[in-house]
XYZ file of C-alpha atoms in Angstrom:
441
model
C 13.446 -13.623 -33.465
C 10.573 -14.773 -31.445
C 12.205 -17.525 -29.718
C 14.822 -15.585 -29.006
C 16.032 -15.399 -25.238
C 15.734 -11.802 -25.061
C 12.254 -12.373 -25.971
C 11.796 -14.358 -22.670
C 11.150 -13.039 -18.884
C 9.947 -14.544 -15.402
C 8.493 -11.699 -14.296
C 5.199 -10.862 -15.417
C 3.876 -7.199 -14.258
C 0.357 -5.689 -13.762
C -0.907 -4.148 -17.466
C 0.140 -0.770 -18.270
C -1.709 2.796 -19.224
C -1.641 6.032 -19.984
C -2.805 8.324 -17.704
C -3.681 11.083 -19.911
C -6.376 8.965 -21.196
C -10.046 9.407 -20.091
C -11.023 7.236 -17.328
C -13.510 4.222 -18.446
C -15.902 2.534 -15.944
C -16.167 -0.971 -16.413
C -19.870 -1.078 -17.290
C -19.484 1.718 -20.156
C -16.021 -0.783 -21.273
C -18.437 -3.762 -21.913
C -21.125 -1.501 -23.691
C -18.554 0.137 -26.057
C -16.764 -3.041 -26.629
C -18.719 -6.320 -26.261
C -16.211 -8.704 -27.423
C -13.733 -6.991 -25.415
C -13.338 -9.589 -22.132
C -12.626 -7.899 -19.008
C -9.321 -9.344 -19.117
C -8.382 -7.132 -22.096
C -8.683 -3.818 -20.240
C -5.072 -2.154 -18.304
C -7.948 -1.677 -15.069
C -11.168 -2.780 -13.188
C -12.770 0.617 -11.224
C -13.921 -0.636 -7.642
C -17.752 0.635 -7.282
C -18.441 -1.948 -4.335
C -17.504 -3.114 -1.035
C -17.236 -6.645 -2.128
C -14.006 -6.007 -4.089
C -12.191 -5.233 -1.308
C -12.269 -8.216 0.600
C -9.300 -9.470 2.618
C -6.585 -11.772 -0.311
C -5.342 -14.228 2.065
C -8.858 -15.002 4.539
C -10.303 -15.582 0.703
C -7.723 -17.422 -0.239
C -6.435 -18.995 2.963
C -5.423 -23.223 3.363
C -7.567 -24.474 5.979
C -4.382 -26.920 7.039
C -3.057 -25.961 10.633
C 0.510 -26.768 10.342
C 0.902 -26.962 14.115
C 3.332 -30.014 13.571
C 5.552 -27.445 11.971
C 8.383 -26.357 13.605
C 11.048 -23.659 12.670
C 13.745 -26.329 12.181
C 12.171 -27.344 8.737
C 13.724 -24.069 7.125
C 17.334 -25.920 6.970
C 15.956 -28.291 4.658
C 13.232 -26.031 2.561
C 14.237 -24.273 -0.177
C 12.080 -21.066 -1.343
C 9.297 -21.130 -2.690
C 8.705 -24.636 -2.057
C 6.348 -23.592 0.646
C 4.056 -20.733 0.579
C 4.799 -17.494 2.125
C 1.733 -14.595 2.224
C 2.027 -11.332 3.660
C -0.820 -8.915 3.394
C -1.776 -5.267 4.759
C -4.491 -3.143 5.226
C -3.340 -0.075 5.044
C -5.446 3.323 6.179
C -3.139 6.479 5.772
C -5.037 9.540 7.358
C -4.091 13.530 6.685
C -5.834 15.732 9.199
C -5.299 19.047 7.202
C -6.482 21.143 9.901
C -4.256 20.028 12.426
C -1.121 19.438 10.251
C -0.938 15.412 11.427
C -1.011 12.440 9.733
C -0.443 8.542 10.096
C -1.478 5.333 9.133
C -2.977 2.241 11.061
C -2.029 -1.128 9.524
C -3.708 -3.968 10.051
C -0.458 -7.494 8.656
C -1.514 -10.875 8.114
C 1.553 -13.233 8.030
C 1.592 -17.001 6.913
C 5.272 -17.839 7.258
C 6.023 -20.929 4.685
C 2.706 -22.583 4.575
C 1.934 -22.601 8.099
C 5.362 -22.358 10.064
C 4.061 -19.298 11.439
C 0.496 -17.227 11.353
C -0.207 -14.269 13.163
C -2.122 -11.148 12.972
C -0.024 -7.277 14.155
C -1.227 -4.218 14.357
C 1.431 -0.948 13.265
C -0.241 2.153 14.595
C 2.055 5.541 13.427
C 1.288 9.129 13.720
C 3.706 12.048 13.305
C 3.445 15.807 12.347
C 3.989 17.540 9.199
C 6.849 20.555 9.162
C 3.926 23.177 9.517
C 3.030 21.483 13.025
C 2.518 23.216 16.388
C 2.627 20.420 18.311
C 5.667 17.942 17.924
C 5.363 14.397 18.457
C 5.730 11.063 17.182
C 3.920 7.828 17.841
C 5.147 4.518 16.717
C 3.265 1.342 18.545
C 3.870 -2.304 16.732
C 1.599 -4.604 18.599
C 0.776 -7.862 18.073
C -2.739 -9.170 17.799
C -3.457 -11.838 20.188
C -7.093 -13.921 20.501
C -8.088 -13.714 16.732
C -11.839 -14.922 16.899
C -13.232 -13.853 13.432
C -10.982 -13.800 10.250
C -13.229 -13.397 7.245
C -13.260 -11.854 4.117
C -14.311 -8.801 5.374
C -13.405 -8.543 9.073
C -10.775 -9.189 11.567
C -11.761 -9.775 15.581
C -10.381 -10.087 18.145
C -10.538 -9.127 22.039
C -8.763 -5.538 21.317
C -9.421 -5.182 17.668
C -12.028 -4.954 15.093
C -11.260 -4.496 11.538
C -14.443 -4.588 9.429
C -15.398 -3.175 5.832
C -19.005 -3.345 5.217
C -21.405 -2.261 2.514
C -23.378 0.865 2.608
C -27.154 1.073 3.427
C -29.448 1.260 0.231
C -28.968 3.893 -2.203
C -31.316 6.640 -2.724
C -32.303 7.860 -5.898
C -29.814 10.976 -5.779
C -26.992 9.199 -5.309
C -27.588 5.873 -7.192
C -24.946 6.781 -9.696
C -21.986 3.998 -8.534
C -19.168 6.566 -9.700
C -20.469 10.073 -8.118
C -21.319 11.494 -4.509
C -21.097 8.261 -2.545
C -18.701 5.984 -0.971
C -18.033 2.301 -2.060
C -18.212 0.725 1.389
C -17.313 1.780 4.933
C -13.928 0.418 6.602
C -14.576 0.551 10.917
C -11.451 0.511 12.877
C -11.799 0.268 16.625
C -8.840 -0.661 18.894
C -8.865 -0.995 22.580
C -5.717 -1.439 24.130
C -5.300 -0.582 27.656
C -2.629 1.115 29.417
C -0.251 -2.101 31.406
C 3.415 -2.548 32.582
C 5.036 -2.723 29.008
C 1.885 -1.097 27.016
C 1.181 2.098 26.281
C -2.973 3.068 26.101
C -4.041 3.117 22.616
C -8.194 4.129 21.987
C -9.473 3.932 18.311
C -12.725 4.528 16.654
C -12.413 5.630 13.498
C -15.410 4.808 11.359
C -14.430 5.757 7.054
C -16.327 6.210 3.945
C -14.132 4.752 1.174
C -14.759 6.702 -1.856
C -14.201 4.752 -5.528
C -11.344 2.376 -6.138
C -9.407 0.491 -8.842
C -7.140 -2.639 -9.380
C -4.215 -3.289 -12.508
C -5.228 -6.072 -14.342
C -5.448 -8.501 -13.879
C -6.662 -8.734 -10.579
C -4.156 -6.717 -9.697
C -1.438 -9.485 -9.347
C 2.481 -9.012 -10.597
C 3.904 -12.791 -10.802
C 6.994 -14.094 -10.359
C 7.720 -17.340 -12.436
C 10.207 -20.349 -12.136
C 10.566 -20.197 -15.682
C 10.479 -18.209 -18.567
C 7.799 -17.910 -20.487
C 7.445 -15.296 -23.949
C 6.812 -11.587 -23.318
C 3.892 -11.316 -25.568
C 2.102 -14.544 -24.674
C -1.037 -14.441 -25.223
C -2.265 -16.667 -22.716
C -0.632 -15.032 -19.400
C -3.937 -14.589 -17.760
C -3.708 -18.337 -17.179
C -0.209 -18.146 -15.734
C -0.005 -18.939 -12.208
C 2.429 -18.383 -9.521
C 2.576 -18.589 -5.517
C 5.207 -16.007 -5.533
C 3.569 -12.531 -7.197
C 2.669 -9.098 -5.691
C -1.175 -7.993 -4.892
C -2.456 -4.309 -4.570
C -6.041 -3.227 -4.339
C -5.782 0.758 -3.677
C -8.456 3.689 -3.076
C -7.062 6.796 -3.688
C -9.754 8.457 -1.489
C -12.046 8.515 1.813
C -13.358 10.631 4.281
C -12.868 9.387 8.337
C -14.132 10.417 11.270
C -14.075 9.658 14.789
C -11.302 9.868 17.604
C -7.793 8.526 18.792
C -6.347 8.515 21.841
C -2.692 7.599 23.319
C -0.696 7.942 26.432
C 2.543 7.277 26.209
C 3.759 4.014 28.376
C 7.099 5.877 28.745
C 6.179 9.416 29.550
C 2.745 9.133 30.467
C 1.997 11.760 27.823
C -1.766 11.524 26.561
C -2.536 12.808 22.960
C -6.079 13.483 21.746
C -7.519 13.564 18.394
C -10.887 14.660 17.156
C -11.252 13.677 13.677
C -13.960 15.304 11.491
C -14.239 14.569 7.546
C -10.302 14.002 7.685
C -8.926 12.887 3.996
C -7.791 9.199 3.686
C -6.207 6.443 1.550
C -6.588 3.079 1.613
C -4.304 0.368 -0.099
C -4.620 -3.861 0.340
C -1.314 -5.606 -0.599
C -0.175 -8.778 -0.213
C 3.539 -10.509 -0.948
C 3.202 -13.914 -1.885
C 6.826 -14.003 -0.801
C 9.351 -13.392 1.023
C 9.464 -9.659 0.761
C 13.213 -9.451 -0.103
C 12.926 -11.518 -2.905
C 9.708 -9.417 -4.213
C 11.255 -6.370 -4.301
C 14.574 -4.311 -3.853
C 13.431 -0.780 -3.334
C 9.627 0.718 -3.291
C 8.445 4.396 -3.282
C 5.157 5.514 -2.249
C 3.479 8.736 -1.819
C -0.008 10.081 -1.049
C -1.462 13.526 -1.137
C -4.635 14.361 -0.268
C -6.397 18.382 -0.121
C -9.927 19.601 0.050
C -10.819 18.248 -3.310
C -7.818 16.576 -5.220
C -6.246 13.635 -3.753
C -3.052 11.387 -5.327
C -1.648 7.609 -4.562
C 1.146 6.554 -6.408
C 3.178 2.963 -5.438
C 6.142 1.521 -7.389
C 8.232 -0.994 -6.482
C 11.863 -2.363 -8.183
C 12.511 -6.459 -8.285
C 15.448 -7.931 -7.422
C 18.576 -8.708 -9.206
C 17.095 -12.490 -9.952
C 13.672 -10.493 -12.030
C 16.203 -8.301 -13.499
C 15.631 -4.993 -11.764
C 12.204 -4.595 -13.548
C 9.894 -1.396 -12.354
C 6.421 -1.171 -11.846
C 4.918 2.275 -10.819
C 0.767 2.667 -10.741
C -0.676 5.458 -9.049
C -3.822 7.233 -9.779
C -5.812 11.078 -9.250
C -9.198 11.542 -7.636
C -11.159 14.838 -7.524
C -13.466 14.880 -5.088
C -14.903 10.779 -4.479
C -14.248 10.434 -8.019
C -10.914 9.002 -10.143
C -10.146 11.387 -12.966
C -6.722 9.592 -13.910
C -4.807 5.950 -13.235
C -1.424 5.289 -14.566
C 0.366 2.500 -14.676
C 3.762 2.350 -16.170
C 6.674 -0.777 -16.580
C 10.509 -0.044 -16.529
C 9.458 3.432 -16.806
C 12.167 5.052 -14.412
C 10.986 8.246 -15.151
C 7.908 8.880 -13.101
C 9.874 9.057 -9.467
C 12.887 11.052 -9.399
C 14.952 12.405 -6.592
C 15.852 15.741 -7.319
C 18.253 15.503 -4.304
C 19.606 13.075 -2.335
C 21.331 12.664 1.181
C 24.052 9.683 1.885
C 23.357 7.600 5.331
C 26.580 7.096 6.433
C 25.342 4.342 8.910
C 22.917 2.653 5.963
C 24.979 3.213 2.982
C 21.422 4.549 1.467
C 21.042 8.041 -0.302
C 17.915 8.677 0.661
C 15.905 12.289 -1.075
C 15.895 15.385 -0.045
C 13.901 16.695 -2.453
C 11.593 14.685 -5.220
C 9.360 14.705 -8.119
C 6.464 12.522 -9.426
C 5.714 12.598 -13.199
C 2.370 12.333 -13.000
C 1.235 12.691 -16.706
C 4.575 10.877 -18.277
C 5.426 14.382 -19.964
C 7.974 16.907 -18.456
C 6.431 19.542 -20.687
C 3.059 18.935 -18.399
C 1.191 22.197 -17.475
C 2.883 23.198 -14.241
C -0.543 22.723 -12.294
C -0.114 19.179 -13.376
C 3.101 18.090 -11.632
C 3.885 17.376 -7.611
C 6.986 18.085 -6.732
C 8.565 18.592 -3.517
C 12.124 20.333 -2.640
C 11.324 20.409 0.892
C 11.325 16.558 2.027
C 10.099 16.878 6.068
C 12.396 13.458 6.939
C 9.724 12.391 10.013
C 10.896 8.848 10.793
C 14.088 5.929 9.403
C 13.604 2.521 10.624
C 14.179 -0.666 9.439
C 11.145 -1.692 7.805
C 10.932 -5.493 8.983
C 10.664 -4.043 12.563
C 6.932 -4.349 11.008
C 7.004 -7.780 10.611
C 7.076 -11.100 12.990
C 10.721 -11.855 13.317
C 10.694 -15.271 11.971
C 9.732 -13.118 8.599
C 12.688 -11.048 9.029
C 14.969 -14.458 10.112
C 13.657 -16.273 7.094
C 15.210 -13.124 4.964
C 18.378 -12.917 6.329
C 18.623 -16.687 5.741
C 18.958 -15.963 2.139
C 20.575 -12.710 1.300
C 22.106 -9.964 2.712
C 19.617 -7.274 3.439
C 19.562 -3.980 4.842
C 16.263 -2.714 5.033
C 15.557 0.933 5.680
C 12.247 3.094 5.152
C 12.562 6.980 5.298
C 9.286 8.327 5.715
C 8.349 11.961 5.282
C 5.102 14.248 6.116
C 4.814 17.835 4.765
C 2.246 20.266 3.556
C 2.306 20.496 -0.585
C 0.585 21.778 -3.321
C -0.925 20.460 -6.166
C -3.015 22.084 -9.119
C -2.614 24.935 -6.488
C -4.426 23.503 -3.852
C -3.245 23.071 -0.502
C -2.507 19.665 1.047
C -0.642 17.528 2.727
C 1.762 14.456 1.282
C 3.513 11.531 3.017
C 6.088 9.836 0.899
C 7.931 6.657 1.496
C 11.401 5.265 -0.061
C 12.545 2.027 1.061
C 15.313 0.113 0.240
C 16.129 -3.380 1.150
C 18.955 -4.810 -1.634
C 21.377 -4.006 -4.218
């Protein structure tokens, strides 16, 4: 019956497709199709810099909230006040050197105003194949923020920019082949002092072509149930839902250095058309109601490189899956997937128990790329030898009045094992990085 309850849900996910069909840019949908509204299509392709401005400086309340004081949260009850969390996320594979890392720009706006403040996470840790062994982990928070656009972040030891590329020439005025979408510049300066270690970035990166789940990307979590197949839930709205922008593939260059505040160790790296990913999310939530678990890998090669993200709700949404991930050859997207309560696109082959977690974290895993287990070999990614590089709790990344909030109202126990390894896929070389956190039962 259609009024059913089992016909109802509060969770309303991203669309879903099949990645063994053809990719379709946007421009060739609305030519095909012209009553077809954008709306209608499982995807939007990202051609332009534009798209990937920054959620929560577009979207941002101009109110200051400096009245606000922590003692409020006794007498809130969530969502009643907004909570946004987003990330910029640039995970870089230097395939030469076998390293890899990510730096990671978090925005936090803590119950409509509580708390806002900018961090910087800055990792970088070898893959099993390594020569040199080392790992850098440097949380910092960003103080003196002078320009928060849609497009930048400033301040007095960080700039975080994306900005368009110069005019196209007539070779490479195709928006889907042989050029980049935008360029992302990272430069950090923070000096060497008493309880800081010395941290130089420049890192300058050509993002190659991205896409977005309809629509706009956006999972939303409701208040109240509305019908599965309504027809009108573009027009449903919700401050508590889950943003993600992603860009399978870029190319960086430039250089990092680090000395150690503890050792007085100094790294050096020389980076020179180094393989990237990029990924914008944002948690208009607390994050342990958004999700209880998430796995994420990336693998990037000489041509061929693969993002995949999928995250479980919580108990309250009914334990609900949603996995998208996509393939690029080259700067170009050959196949996106996006898949709900499909359980069986991330598998762990093997797992080890955490006696001090509780977690059984994997040891080995597998990634069902093309939703078939009869795929041609060259078509799977599997890995059966996991290179464990770092476990820590994962709101160690956020301010702790994020973290405080969450404990307020469940029990959590959030861990993130993190590993870096060289891989193969379609028999090419690479290296991956995969993530599984979980944060609830």
């Amino acid at each position: 019956m259609s009024g059913s309850k089992t016909d109802k849900t509060k969770f309303l996910p991203v669309r879903t497709v099949n990645p063994n069909d053809p990719v379709v840019n946007n421009e060739d949908s609305n030519n095909n199709n012209n009553n077809n509204n954008n709306n209608n299509r499982s995807y939007t392709l990202i051609n332009d810099y534009s798209a990937l401005e920054i959620f929560c400086a577009s979207k941002r309340s101009h109110s200051s909230g400096k009245n606000k004081t922590t003692s409020l949260l006794k007498s809130l009850k969530p969502p009643s006040i907004d909570t946004r969390v987003e990330t910029e996320t640039l995970y870089f594979t230097d395939l030469n050197n076998n390293v890899c890392g990510f730096v990671q720009i978090l925005y936090s706006n803590v119950m409509g105003g509580i708390y806002k403040g900018f961090q910087m996470n800055f990792k970088m840790f070898e893959t099993n194949e390594s020569q040199v062994k080392f790992s850098i982990w440097e949380s910092i928070k960003i103080p003196n923020v002078v320009t928060f656009d849609k497009f930048s972040i400033v301040s007095d030891i960080i700039t975080f920019q994306i900005i368009p590329n110069g005019p196209r020439s007539e070779k490479n005025n195709n928006k889907n082949k042989g050029c980049s979408l935008g360029k992302l510049l990272i430069i950090v300066n923070l000096p060497h002092g008493e309880n800081t270690s010395d941290l130089q970035i420049n890192l300058k990166v050509d993002l190659y072509q991205g896409f977005k789940m309809n629509p706009d990307g956006t999972s939303y979590f409701l208040d109240k149930s509305i019908h599965r197949n309504d027809q009108s839930r573009e027009n449903v709205k919700s401050s508590r839902y889950l943003r993600h922008v992603f860009v399978p593939r870029g190319i960086c260059e430039g250089t990092i250095s680090y000395k150690d505040k503890a050792t007085n160790k100094s790294f050096d790296f020389d980076f020179e058309k180094v393989p990237v990913c990029y990924l914008d999310a944002v948690q208009g939530m607390v994050p342990n109601k958004a999700a209880s678990k998430w796995n994420f890998m990336t693998f990037q090669s000489l041509t061929y490189s693969i993002l995949l993200l999928e995250y479980t709700t919580t108990r309250d949404f009914k334990y609900g899956t949603v996995t998208t991930w996509a393939i690029s050859r080259d700067e170009e997207i050959i196949s996106i997937g996006s898949q709900v309560n499909n359980t069986n696109i991330v598998k762990f082959k093997s797992t080890i128990l955490d006696k001090e977690t509780g977690w059984e974290y994997p040891s080995a895993i597998k990634f069902n790329l093309f939703l078939h287990d009869d795929a041609d070999a060259n078509d799977k990614f599997e890995e059966d030898n996991l290179n464990l590089v770092n476990r820590y709790d994962i709101f160690h990344e956020l301010p702790s009045i994020v973290k405080n909030i969450a404990s307020e109202f469940v029990h959590i126990n959030p861990y993130l094992y993190q590993y870096c390894q060289r891989s193969k896929f379609r028999n090419e070389e690479g290296i991956s990085i995969v993530e599984s956190t979980f944060i609830s039962r």
